[in-house]
mmCIF file of C-alpha atoms in Angstrom:
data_model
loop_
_atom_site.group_PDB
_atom_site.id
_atom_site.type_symbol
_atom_site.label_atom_id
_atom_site.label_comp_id
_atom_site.label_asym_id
_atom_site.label_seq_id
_atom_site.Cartn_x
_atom_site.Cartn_y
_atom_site.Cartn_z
ATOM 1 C CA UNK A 1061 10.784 -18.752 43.604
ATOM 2 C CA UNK A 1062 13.507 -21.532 43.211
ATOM 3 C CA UNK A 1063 11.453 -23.166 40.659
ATOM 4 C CA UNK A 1064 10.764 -20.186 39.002
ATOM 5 C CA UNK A 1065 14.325 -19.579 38.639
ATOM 6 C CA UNK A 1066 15.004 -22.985 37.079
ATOM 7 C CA UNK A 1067 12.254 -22.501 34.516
ATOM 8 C CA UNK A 1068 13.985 -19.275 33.401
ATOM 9 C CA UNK A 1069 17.448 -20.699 33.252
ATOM 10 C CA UNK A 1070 15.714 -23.840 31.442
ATOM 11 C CA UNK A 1071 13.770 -21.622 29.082
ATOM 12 C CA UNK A 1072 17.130 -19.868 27.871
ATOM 13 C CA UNK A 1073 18.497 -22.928 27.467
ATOM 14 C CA UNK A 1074 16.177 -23.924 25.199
ATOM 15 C CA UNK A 1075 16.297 -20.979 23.422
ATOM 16 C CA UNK A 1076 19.865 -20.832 23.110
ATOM 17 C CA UNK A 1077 19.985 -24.663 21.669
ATOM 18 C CA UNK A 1078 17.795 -23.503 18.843
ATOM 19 C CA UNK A 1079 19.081 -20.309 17.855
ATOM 20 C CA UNK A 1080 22.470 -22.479 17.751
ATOM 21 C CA UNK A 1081 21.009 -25.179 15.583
ATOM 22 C CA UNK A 1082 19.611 -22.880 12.973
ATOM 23 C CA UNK A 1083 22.458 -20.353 12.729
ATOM 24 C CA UNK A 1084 24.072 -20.413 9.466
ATOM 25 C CA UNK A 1085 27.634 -20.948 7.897
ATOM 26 C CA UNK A 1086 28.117 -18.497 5.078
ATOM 27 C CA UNK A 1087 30.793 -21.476 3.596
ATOM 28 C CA UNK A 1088 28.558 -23.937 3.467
ATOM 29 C CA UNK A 1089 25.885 -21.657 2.183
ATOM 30 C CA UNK A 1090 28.057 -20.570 -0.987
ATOM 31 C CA UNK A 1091 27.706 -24.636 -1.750
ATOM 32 C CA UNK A 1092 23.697 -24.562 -1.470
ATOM 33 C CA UNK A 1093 24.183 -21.425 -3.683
ATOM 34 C CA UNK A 1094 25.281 -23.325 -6.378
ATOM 35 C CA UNK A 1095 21.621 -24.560 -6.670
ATOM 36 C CA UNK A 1096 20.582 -20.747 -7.246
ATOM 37 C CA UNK A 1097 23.358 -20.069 -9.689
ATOM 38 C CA UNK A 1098 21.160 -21.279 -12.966
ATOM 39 C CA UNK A 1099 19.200 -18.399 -12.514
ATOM 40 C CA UNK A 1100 21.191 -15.607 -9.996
ATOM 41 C CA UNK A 1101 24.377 -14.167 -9.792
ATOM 42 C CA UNK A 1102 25.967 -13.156 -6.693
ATOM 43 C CA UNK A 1103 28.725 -10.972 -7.820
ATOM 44 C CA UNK A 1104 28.940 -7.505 -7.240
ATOM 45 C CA UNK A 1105 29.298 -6.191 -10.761
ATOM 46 C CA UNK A 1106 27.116 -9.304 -11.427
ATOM 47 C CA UNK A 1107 24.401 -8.861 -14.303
ATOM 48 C CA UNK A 1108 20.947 -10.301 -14.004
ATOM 49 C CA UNK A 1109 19.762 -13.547 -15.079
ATOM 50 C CA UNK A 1110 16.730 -14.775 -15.327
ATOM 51 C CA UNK A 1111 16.123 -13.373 -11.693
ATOM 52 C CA UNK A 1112 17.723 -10.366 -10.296
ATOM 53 C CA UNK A 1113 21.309 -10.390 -9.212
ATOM 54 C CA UNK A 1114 21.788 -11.349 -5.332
ATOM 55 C CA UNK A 1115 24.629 -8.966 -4.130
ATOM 56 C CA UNK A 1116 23.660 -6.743 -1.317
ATOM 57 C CA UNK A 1117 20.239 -8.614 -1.135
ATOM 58 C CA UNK A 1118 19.980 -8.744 2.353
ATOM 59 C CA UNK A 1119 18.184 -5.779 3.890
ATOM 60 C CA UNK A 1120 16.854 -4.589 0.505
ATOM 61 C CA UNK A 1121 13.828 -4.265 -0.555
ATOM 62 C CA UNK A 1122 11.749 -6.471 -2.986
ATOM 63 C CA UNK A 1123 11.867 -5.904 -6.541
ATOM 64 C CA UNK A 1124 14.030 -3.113 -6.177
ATOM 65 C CA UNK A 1125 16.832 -4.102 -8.252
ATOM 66 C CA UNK A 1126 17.384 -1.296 -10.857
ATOM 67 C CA UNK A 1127 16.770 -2.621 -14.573
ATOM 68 C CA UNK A 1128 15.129 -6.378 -13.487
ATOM 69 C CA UNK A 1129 11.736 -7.122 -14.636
ATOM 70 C CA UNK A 1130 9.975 -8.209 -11.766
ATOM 71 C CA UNK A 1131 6.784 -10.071 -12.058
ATOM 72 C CA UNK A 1132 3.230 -7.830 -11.042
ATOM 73 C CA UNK A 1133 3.194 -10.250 -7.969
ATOM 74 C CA UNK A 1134 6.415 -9.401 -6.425
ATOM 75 C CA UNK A 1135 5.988 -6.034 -7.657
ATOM 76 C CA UNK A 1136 3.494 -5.739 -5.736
ATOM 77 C CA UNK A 1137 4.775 -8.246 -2.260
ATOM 78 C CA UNK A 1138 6.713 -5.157 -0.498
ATOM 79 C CA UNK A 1139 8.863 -7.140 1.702
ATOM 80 C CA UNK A 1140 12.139 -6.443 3.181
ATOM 81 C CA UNK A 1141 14.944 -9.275 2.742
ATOM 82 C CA UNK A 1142 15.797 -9.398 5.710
ATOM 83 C CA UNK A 1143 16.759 -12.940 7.714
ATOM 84 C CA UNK A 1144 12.971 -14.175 8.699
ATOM 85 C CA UNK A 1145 12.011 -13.239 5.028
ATOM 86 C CA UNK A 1146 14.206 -14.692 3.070
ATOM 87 C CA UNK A 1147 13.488 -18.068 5.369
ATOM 88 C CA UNK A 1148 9.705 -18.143 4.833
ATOM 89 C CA UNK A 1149 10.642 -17.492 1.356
ATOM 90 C CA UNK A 1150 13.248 -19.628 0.414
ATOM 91 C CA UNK A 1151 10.860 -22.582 2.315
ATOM 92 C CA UNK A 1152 8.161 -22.057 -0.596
ATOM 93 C CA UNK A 1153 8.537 -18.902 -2.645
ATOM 94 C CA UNK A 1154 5.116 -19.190 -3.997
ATOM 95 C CA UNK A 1155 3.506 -19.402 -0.610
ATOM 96 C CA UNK A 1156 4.944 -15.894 0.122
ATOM 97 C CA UNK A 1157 4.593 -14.308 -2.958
ATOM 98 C CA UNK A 1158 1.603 -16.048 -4.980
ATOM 99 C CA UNK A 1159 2.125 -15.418 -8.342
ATOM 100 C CA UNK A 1160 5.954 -15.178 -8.486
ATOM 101 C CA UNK A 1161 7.856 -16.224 -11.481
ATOM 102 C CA UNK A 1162 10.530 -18.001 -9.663
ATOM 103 C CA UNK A 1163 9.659 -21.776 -10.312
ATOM 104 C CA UNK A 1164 12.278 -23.116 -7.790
ATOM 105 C CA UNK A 1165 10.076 -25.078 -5.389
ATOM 106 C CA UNK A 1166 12.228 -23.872 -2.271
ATOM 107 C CA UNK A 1167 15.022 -25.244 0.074
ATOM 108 C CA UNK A 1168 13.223 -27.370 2.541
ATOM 109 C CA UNK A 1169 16.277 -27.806 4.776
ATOM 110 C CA UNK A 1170 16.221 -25.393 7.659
ATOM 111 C CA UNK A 1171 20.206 -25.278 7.996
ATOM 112 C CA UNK A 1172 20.814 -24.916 4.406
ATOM 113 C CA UNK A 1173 18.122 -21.992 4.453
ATOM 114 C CA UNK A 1174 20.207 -20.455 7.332
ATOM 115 C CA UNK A 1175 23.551 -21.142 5.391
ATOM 116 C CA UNK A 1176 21.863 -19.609 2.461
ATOM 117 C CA UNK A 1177 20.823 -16.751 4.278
ATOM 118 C CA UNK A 1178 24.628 -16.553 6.239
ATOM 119 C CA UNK A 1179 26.516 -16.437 2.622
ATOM 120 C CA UNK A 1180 23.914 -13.871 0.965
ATOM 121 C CA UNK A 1181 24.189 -11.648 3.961
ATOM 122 C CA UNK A 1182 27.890 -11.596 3.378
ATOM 123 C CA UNK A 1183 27.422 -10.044 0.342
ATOM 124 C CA UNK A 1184 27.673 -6.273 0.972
#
């Protein structure tokens, strides 16, 4: 029972550590942002780029920005950008949505993914 007990507490631990390491910092994700800028804006009266402006992207779903001409593929993904999507996505954004026309290859920093994701939830 004892060592049952201190498996548990262990286990939670663990967890805890992780979920720590990967939570993100909305500053510092504003810097990684600046990568994205080329191509999104992040304002909310922002216009579109050559992808979709980012404000209120978190929670919404996938090319369902009014007046941006998504490509057939993400057309067609029907995600929800929520946290764990936008991390498997910003990791390789043609692994998620084959035939997207974003060309960026991805962030393949977990923390600057979860900054990313900190500073674009923000936006609301």
């Amino acid at each position: 029972m004892k060592i049952a007990a201190a498996i548990t507490v262990l286990a939670i631990a663990v967890a805890g550590t992780a979920a720590a390491q990967t939570a993100g910092d909305p500053v510092k994700g504003e810097k990684v942002f600046q990568r994205c800028k080329a191509c999104h804006s992040a304002e909310k009266e922002g216009a579109d780029k050559l992808g979709p402006n980012l404000w209120g992207v978190v929670g919404r779903k996938s090319a369902s920005e009014d007046g941006f001409n998504y490509s057939p593929a993400m057309k067609a993904a029907n995600k929800t950008w929520d946290a764990a999507t936008l991390d498997v996505y910003l990791t390789k954004p043609a692994a998620l949505v084959p035939g997207t026309r974003m060309a960026f290859p991805g962030i393949p920093s977990a923390q600057d993914r979860a900054d990313v994701i900190a500073y674009l939830s923000g936006l609301k």
